[in-house]
Coordinates of C-alpha atoms in Angstrom, one line a residue:
Chain A
X15 CA 214.9 219.0 179.8
X16 CA 211.5 220.6 179.4
X17 CA 208.6 218.2 179.3
X18 CA 206.8 217.8 176.0
X19 CA 203.2 218.8 176.2
X20 CA 200.8 217.2 173.7
X21 CA 197.1 217.7 173.0
X22 CA 195.3 214.7 171.7
X23 CA 192.0 215.5 170.2
X24 CA 189.3 213.9 168.1
X25 CA 187.7 216.4 165.8
X26 CA 184.3 216.2 164.2
X27 CA 181.4 213.8 164.6
X28 CA 183.5 210.8 165.2
X29 CA 183.2 208.8 168.4
X30 CA 185.8 206.2 167.7
X31 CA 188.3 207.1 170.3
X32 CA 190.1 203.8 171.0
X33 CA 193.0 204.8 168.9
X34 CA 193.3 208.3 170.4
X35 CA 193.3 206.8 173.9
X36 CA 195.9 204.3 173.0
X37 CA 198.1 207.1 171.6
X38 CA 197.5 209.3 174.7
X39 CA 198.5 206.4 177.0
X40 CA 201.6 205.7 174.9
X41 CA 202.7 209.4 175.1
X42 CA 202.1 209.3 178.8
X43 CA 204.4 206.3 179.1
X44 CA 207.0 208.1 177.0
X45 CA 207.2 210.8 179.7
X46 CA 205.0 213.4 178.0
X47 CA 202.2 215.5 179.5
X48 CA 199.2 214.6 177.5
X49 CA 196.1 216.8 177.5
X50 CA 193.2 214.7 176.2
X51 CA 190.1 216.7 175.2
X52 CA 187.7 213.9 174.3
X53 CA 185.5 213.3 171.3
X54 CA 183.4 215.5 169.1
X55 CA 185.5 218.6 169.3
X56 CA 185.3 221.4 166.8
X57 CA 188.6 222.8 165.3
X58 CA 187.9 226.0 167.2
X59 CA 187.6 224.1 170.5
X60 CA 190.8 222.1 169.9
X61 CA 192.8 225.3 169.1
X62 CA 191.4 227.2 172.2
X63 CA 192.5 224.3 174.3
X64 CA 195.9 224.1 172.7
X65 CA 196.4 227.8 173.4
X66 CA 195.5 227.6 177.1
X67 CA 197.5 224.5 177.6
X68 CA 200.5 225.9 175.7
X69 CA 201.2 222.6 174.0
X70 CA 204.1 221.8 171.8
X71 CA 202.3 219.2 169.8
X72 CA 198.7 218.8 168.5
X73 CA 197.7 215.2 167.7
X74 CA 194.5 214.8 165.7
X75 CA 192.6 211.6 165.2
X76 CA 190.0 210.9 162.6
X77 CA 188.3 207.7 161.4
X78 CA 185.2 209.3 159.9
X79 CA 186.6 210.5 156.6
X80 CA 186.3 214.2 157.5
X81 CA 190.1 214.7 157.8
X82 CA 190.3 216.6 154.6
X83 CA 188.2 219.3 156.0
X84 CA 189.0 219.2 159.7
X85 CA 192.7 218.7 159.9
X86 CA 193.7 221.7 157.6
X87 CA 191.2 223.9 159.5
X88 CA 192.9 223.0 162.8
X89 CA 196.4 223.6 161.3
X90 CA 195.4 226.9 159.9
X91 CA 194.0 228.2 163.2
X92 CA 197.0 226.8 165.2
X93 CA 199.4 228.6 162.9
X94 CA 197.5 231.8 162.9
X95 CA 197.0 231.9 166.7
X96 CA 200.1 230.1 168.0
X97 CA 202.7 230.5 165.3
X98 CA 204.7 227.9 163.5
X99 CA 206.4 226.3 166.5
X100 CA 203.6 223.9 167.2
X101 CA 204.0 220.5 165.6
X102 CA 200.8 219.1 164.2
X103 CA 200.4 215.4 163.4
X104 CA 197.4 213.3 162.5
X105 CA 196.3 209.7 162.5
X106 CA 193.5 207.4 161.8
X107 CA 191.9 206.0 158.7
X108 CA 193.5 208.3 156.1
X109 CA 193.9 207.2 152.4
X110 CA 197.4 207.4 151.1
X111 CA 196.3 209.8 148.3
X112 CA 195.1 212.4 150.9
X113 CA 198.4 212.7 152.7
X114 CA 200.2 215.1 150.3
X115 CA 197.4 217.6 150.6
X116 CA 197.4 217.3 154.4
X117 CA 201.1 217.9 154.5
X118 CA 200.7 220.9 152.3
X119 CA 198.2 222.2 154.8
X120 CA 200.6 222.0 157.6
X121 CA 200.1 218.5 159.1
X122 CA 203.7 217.5 159.4
X123 CA 203.1 213.7 159.6
X124 CA 200.2 211.4 159.1
X125 CA 200.3 208.0 160.8
X126 CA 198.0 205.3 159.5
X127 CA 197.0 201.9 160.8
X128 CA 199.9 199.6 161.6
X129 CA 202.3 202.4 162.6
X130 CA 204.1 201.4 165.7
X131 CA 203.7 203.5 168.8
X132 CA 207.5 203.8 169.0
X133 CA 207.7 205.3 165.5
X134 CA 205.2 208.0 166.4
X135 CA 206.9 208.8 169.7
X136 CA 210.4 208.9 168.0
X137 CA 209.0 211.2 165.3
X138 CA 207.6 213.6 167.9
X139 CA 210.7 213.6 170.0
X140 CA 212.9 214.3 166.9
X141 CA 210.7 217.0 165.5
X142 CA 209.2 218.9 168.4
X143 CA 210.5 222.3 169.2
X144 CA 210.5 222.7 173.0
X145 CA 212.6 225.8 172.7
X146 CA 215.2 227.2 175.0
X147 CA 215.0 226.8 178.7
X148 CA 213.3 230.2 178.5
Chain B
X20 CA 211.1 239.8 175.1
X21 CA 209.6 239.5 178.6
X22 CA 208.2 243.0 178.4
X23 CA 206.5 242.2 175.2
X24 CA 205.0 239.0 176.7
X25 CA 203.8 240.9 179.8
X26 CA 202.3 243.6 177.6
X27 CA 200.3 241.0 175.7
X28 CA 199.4 239.4 179.1
X29 CA 198.0 242.6 180.4
X30 CA 196.1 243.2 177.2
X31 CA 194.3 239.9 177.9
X32 CA 196.1 237.5 175.6
X33 CA 195.4 233.9 176.6
X34 CA 198.4 232.7 174.7
X35 CA 200.7 235.0 176.7
X36 CA 199.1 233.8 180.0
X37 CA 199.6 230.2 178.9
X38 CA 203.2 230.8 178.0
X39 CA 203.8 232.5 181.3
X40 CA 202.3 229.6 183.1
X41 CA 204.6 227.2 181.2
X42 CA 207.7 229.3 182.3
X43 CA 206.5 229.4 185.8
X44 CA 205.7 225.7 185.8
X45 CA 209.2 224.9 184.5
X46 CA 210.6 227.2 187.2
X47 CA 212.9 229.1 184.8
X48 CA 214.7 232.2 185.9
X49 CA 212.4 234.2 183.6
X50 CA 209.4 232.5 185.2
X51 CA 210.6 233.6 188.7
X52 CA 211.1 237.2 187.4
X53 CA 207.6 237.3 186.0
X54 CA 206.2 236.0 189.3
X55 CA 208.0 238.8 191.1
X56 CA 206.2 241.3 188.8
X57 CA 202.8 239.6 189.0
X58 CA 202.5 238.8 192.6
X59 CA 201.9 242.5 193.7
X60 CA 199.0 242.6 191.2
X61 CA 197.2 239.6 192.7
X62 CA 195.1 239.1 195.8
X63 CA 191.9 240.1 194.0
X64 CA 190.6 236.7 192.9
X65 CA 188.6 234.5 195.2
X66 CA 190.0 231.0 195.2
X67 CA 187.8 227.9 195.4
X68 CA 189.4 224.5 196.0
X69 CA 187.7 221.5 194.5
X70 CA 188.8 218.2 196.0
X71 CA 187.5 214.6 196.5
X72 CA 188.2 211.1 195.3
X73 CA 189.1 210.1 191.7
X74 CA 185.9 209.8 189.7
X75 CA 183.7 211.7 192.2
X76 CA 182.9 214.3 189.6
X77 CA 185.2 217.3 190.4
X78 CA 185.7 218.2 186.8
X79 CA 182.1 217.8 185.9
X80 CA 181.0 219.9 188.9
X81 CA 183.6 222.5 187.9
X82 CA 182.2 222.6 184.4
X83 CA 178.7 223.2 185.7
X84 CA 179.8 225.7 188.3
X85 CA 181.9 227.8 185.9
X86 CA 178.9 228.0 183.5
X87 CA 176.8 229.5 186.4
X88 CA 179.6 231.9 187.3
X89 CA 179.7 233.0 183.7
X90 CA 176.0 233.8 183.8
X91 CA 176.9 236.3 186.5
X92 CA 179.7 237.6 184.2
X93 CA 182.5 236.6 186.5
X94 CA 185.8 235.9 184.7
X95 CA 187.0 232.4 185.8
X96 CA 190.3 230.6 185.8
X97 CA 190.6 226.9 186.4
X98 CA 193.8 225.0 187.3
X99 CA 193.1 221.2 187.2
X100 CA 195.8 218.8 188.4
X101 CA 196.1 215.2 187.5
X102 CA 198.9 212.8 188.6
X103 CA 202.3 212.6 187.1
X104 CA 203.8 209.1 186.8
X105 CA 206.5 208.5 189.3
X106 CA 208.0 206.0 186.9
X107 CA 208.1 207.8 183.5
X108 CA 207.4 211.5 184.5
X109 CA 204.5 211.4 182.0
X110 CA 200.9 212.4 182.8
X111 CA 197.5 211.9 181.2
X112 CA 195.6 215.2 181.9
X113 CA 192.0 214.4 181.3
X114 CA 190.1 217.0 183.2
X115 CA 189.3 218.9 180.1
X116 CA 187.2 216.0 178.8
X117 CA 184.4 217.2 181.2
X118 CA 184.9 220.9 180.4
X119 CA 184.5 221.0 176.6
X120 CA 181.6 223.4 177.0
X121 CA 184.0 226.0 178.3
X122 CA 186.8 225.9 175.8
X123 CA 185.5 228.7 173.6
X124 CA 184.3 231.0 176.3
X125 CA 186.4 234.2 176.2
X126 CA 185.9 234.7 180.0
X127 CA 187.3 231.3 181.0
X128 CA 190.9 230.1 181.1
X129 CA 191.6 226.4 181.9
X130 CA 195.0 224.9 182.5
X131 CA 195.8 221.2 183.1
X132 CA 198.9 220.3 185.1
X133 CA 200.7 217.2 186.3
X134 CA 201.6 216.9 189.9
X135 CA 205.3 216.6 188.9
X136 CA 206.3 214.8 192.1
X137 CA 204.1 216.8 194.6
X138 CA 202.2 214.4 196.8
X139 CA 199.8 216.9 198.5
X140 CA 197.1 216.8 195.8
X141 CA 198.2 219.9 193.9
X142 CA 201.6 220.8 192.4
X143 CA 204.1 223.5 193.0
X144 CA 203.2 225.1 189.7
X145 CA 199.5 225.0 190.4
X146 CA 200.1 227.6 193.2
X147 CA 202.1 229.8 190.9
X148 CA 199.6 229.4 188.0
X149 CA 196.9 230.7 190.4
X150 CA 199.1 233.7 191.0
X151 CA 199.4 234.3 187.2
X152 CA 195.6 233.9 186.6
X153 CA 194.9 236.2 189.6
X154 CA 197.0 238.9 188.0
X155 CA 195.3 238.1 184.6
X156 CA 192.1 239.5 186.1
X157 CA 190.0 236.4 187.0
X158 CA 187.3 237.1 189.6
X159 CA 187.1 233.5 190.6
X160 CA 189.8 230.8 190.5
X161 CA 189.0 227.1 190.9
X162 CA 191.9 224.8 191.9
X163 CA 191.0 221.2 191.2
X164 CA 193.1 218.7 192.9
X165 CA 194.1 215.2 191.8
X166 CA 191.7 212.5 193.1
X167 CA 192.4 212.6 196.8
X168 CA 192.4 209.9 199.4
X169 CA 192.5 210.7 203.1
X170 CA 195.3 213.1 203.7
X171 CA 196.1 215.2 200.6
X172 CA 195.0 218.5 202.3
X173 CA 197.2 221.0 200.4
X174 CA 194.2 222.6 198.7
X175 CA 193.4 224.1 202.1
X176 CA 196.6 226.1 201.9
X177 CA 195.6 227.5 198.5
X178 CA 191.8 228.1 198.6
X179 CA 189.5 230.5 200.4
X180 CA 186.7 228.0 200.2
X181 CA 187.2 224.3 199.9
X182 CA 184.6 222.1 198.3
X183 CA 184.9 218.4 199.3
X184 CA 183.1 216.2 196.7
X185 CA 182.1 212.7 197.6
X186 CA 179.8 210.1 196.2
X187 CA 177.5 207.4 197.6
X188 CA 179.0 204.0 198.4
X189 CA 182.4 205.0 199.7
X190 CA 182.0 204.3 203.4
X191 CA 180.1 204.7 206.6
X192 CA 180.0 207.3 209.3
X193 CA 183.4 206.3 210.7
X194 CA 185.0 207.2 207.3
X195 CA 183.1 210.6 207.5
X196 CA 184.5 211.2 211.0
X197 CA 188.2 210.5 210.2
X198 CA 190.8 213.2 210.4
X199 CA 192.5 214.7 207.3
X200 CA 190.6 215.5 204.2
X201 CA 187.2 215.4 205.9
X202 CA 188.3 218.3 208.0
X203 CA 189.2 220.8 205.2
X204 CA 185.8 221.1 203.5
X205 CA 183.9 224.3 204.0
X206 CA 181.2 222.9 201.7
X207 CA 180.4 219.2 201.2
X208 CA 178.9 217.9 198.0
X209 CA 177.4 214.5 197.6
X210 CA 177.6 214.1 193.8
X211 CA 175.9 211.4 191.7
X212 CA 173.0 211.8 194.1
X213 CA 170.9 209.7 191.7
X214 CA 172.9 206.7 192.6
X215 CA 173.0 204.6 195.7
X216 CA 171.9 205.9 199.0
X217 CA 172.9 209.6 198.7
X218 CA 170.6 210.6 201.6
X219 CA 172.5 208.3 204.0
X220 CA 175.8 209.8 203.0
X221 CA 174.3 213.3 203.7
X222 CA 173.2 212.1 207.1
X223 CA 176.7 210.6 207.9
X224 CA 178.3 213.9 206.9
X225 CA 175.9 216.1 208.8
X226 CA 176.2 213.9 211.9
X227 CA 180.0 214.4 212.0
X228 CA 179.9 218.1 210.9
X229 CA 177.4 219.0 213.7
X230 CA 180.1 218.1 216.2
X231 CA 182.2 221.0 215.0
X232 CA 184.1 222.3 212.0
X233 CA 187.2 224.3 211.2
X234 CA 185.7 227.7 211.2
X235 CA 183.8 228.6 214.4
X236 CA 180.5 230.2 213.2
X237 CA 180.3 228.4 209.9
X238 CA 178.3 225.2 209.6
X239 CA 179.5 223.5 206.4
X240 CA 176.4 222.7 204.2
X241 CA 176.0 219.3 202.7
X242 CA 174.6 219.6 199.1
X243 CA 173.4 216.8 196.8
X244 CA 174.2 217.3 193.1
X245 CA 174.0 215.5 189.8
X246 CA 176.8 217.4 188.3
X247 CA 176.5 216.4 184.6
X248 CA 172.8 217.6 184.6
X249 CA 173.7 220.7 186.7
X250 CA 171.2 219.6 189.4
X251 CA 172.1 221.2 192.7
X252 CA 175.0 223.2 191.3
X253 CA 173.2 226.5 191.8
X254 CA 173.1 225.7 195.5
X255 CA 176.8 225.0 195.5
X256 CA 177.5 228.4 194.0
X257 CA 175.2 230.0 196.6
X258 CA 177.1 228.2 199.3
X259 CA 180.4 229.5 198.0
X260 CA 179.1 233.1 198.0
X261 CA 177.7 232.5 201.5
X262 CA 181.0 231.2 202.8
X263 CA 182.8 234.1 201.2
X264 CA 180.4 236.6 202.9
X265 CA 180.9 234.8 206.2
X266 CA 184.7 235.1 206.0
X267 CA 184.5 238.7 205.0
X268 CA 181.9 239.7 207.6
X269 CA 183.6 237.9 210.4
X270 CA 186.9 239.5 209.4
X271 CA 188.5 236.2 208.9
X272 CA 189.5 236.3 205.2
X273 CA 192.6 238.5 205.6
X274 CA 193.9 236.4 208.4
X275 CA 193.3 233.2 206.6
X276 CA 195.1 234.5 203.5
X277 CA 198.1 235.7 205.6
X278 CA 198.3 232.3 207.3
X279 CA 198.4 230.8 203.8
X280 CA 201.0 233.2 202.5
X281 CA 203.2 232.3 205.5
X282 CA 202.8 228.7 204.7
X283 CA 203.7 229.4 201.0
X284 CA 206.9 231.1 202.0
X285 CA 207.9 228.4 204.6
X286 CA 207.3 225.6 202.0
X287 CA 209.6 227.4 199.6
X288 CA 212.3 227.7 202.3
X289 CA 212.0 224.0 202.9
X290 CA 212.2 223.3 199.2
X291 CA 215.2 225.6 198.7
X292 CA 217.0 223.8 201.6
X293 CA 216.2 220.5 200.0
X294 CA 217.4 221.6 196.6
X295 CA 220.6 222.9 198.1
X296 CA 221.0 219.6 200.0
X297 CA 220.4 217.6 196.8
X298 CA 222.7 219.7 194.7
X299 CA 225.2 221.2 197.0
X300 CA 226.6 218.8 199.6
X301 CA 228.3 215.5 199.4
X302 CA 225.7 212.9 200.4
X303 CA 227.6 210.0 199.0
X304 CA 230.1 209.6 201.8
X305 CA 227.5 209.8 204.5
X306 CA 225.1 207.5 202.7
X307 CA 227.7 204.8 202.2
X308 CA 228.2 204.8 206.0
X309 CA 224.5 204.3 206.4
X310 CA 224.6 201.5 203.8
X311 CA 227.3 199.8 205.9
X312 CA 225.1 200.3 209.0
X313 CA 227.7 202.4 210.7
X314 CA 225.4 205.4 210.9
X315 CA 221.7 205.5 211.7
X316 CA 219.5 207.7 209.5
X317 CA 218.9 210.3 212.2
X318 CA 222.7 210.8 212.7
X319 CA 223.3 210.8 209.0
X320 CA 220.6 213.5 208.5
X321 CA 222.2 215.6 211.2
X322 CA 225.6 215.3 209.6
X323 CA 224.2 216.3 206.2
X324 CA 222.4 219.3 207.6
X325 CA 225.5 220.4 209.5
X326 CA 227.7 220.3 206.4
X327 CA 225.1 222.2 204.4
X328 CA 224.7 224.9 206.9
X329 CA 228.5 225.3 207.1
X330 CA 229.0 225.4 203.4
X331 CA 228.6 228.7 201.5
X332 CA 226.2 229.0 198.7
X333 CA 227.8 229.9 195.4

């Protein structure tokens, strides 16, 4: 089976990367190839990296409250430049009431505090489109 | 569908290049077909290998170096390899963290790869990815290895110029004189030169390099850098260009590349034999005789090889 390639990124002026690193490590242990791009990335940088790395999943982390602006921007650029096949998920400190709008914008799932790593990994494995053997 | 992808690739689509690298990396039939088409278009890019211990600053140096190359309008491709877990098959590819400055540059393409079982410091796919980026029109390619120890010297079978990055505090002049990775550098960089006794490391390296190096007529320079600041990186680029000029003027580059191509073919022969061995022949019966200590490993290996050579491939 083709390996799942995931980009884990922190967008915006938010240096709280502990969660993103825990997630990246968990994806690694789940057998995925995880490209970690570090903190303070612009949506444009994230999407440029996602393209060059040809990832199947983009995982965004935000704890700064700017998710309403940054996540939809990434989703829009990913869909425009890479098509609909790429799965986009988010996590961090995201109020319940913001989730419907994020989903509307193309973030397939949002994982808040307390979500188990297994739940996130299972969701990705169930929803990712790694395509044919090409 | 392949034609469409190739058309986009030749028009300069990074997404097309990225998808082709994925196909090549997964070693699909389509990937092999594309390599057949792209290989004749390659051979134009100059390949720089970047190797050295984990944490020595290879990615940071690459970031600074690519920025300088871009000032001279070169198109640059980077293939950065990090280790794949032998236990889970997963990998944390973190080289991009140091290269955020380059993500949006239209003249730069960066691809991270896992070793996927290859123990030589690169990966199978890294070689093929370089072929793809060569055909993509890059002027310079940088192949960054995993953090290397003493004997992961595969980068020398890929690169025209090998940069060996080290840092202060890793050992004395005996370490510098050891065989293996210390022999493959055409340029030596002592990074993090603001830490520890960098001058002593330079002296250790120079002392051993003065006793002779791989290319007769080329004295590998030892350059101090502080990569995150860009200090000394200009000198590294100058040294790359000087080494290239040396290889070209001495008429060595073509021969060097041919030797590498031969190596590339022979490795594939080896791998195909191994694949056939692993898939084709019955190892079980022979192995159980080894488990019972009736056969020694050498005799068992000979038996397996015999039965493979006698069997026809489907």
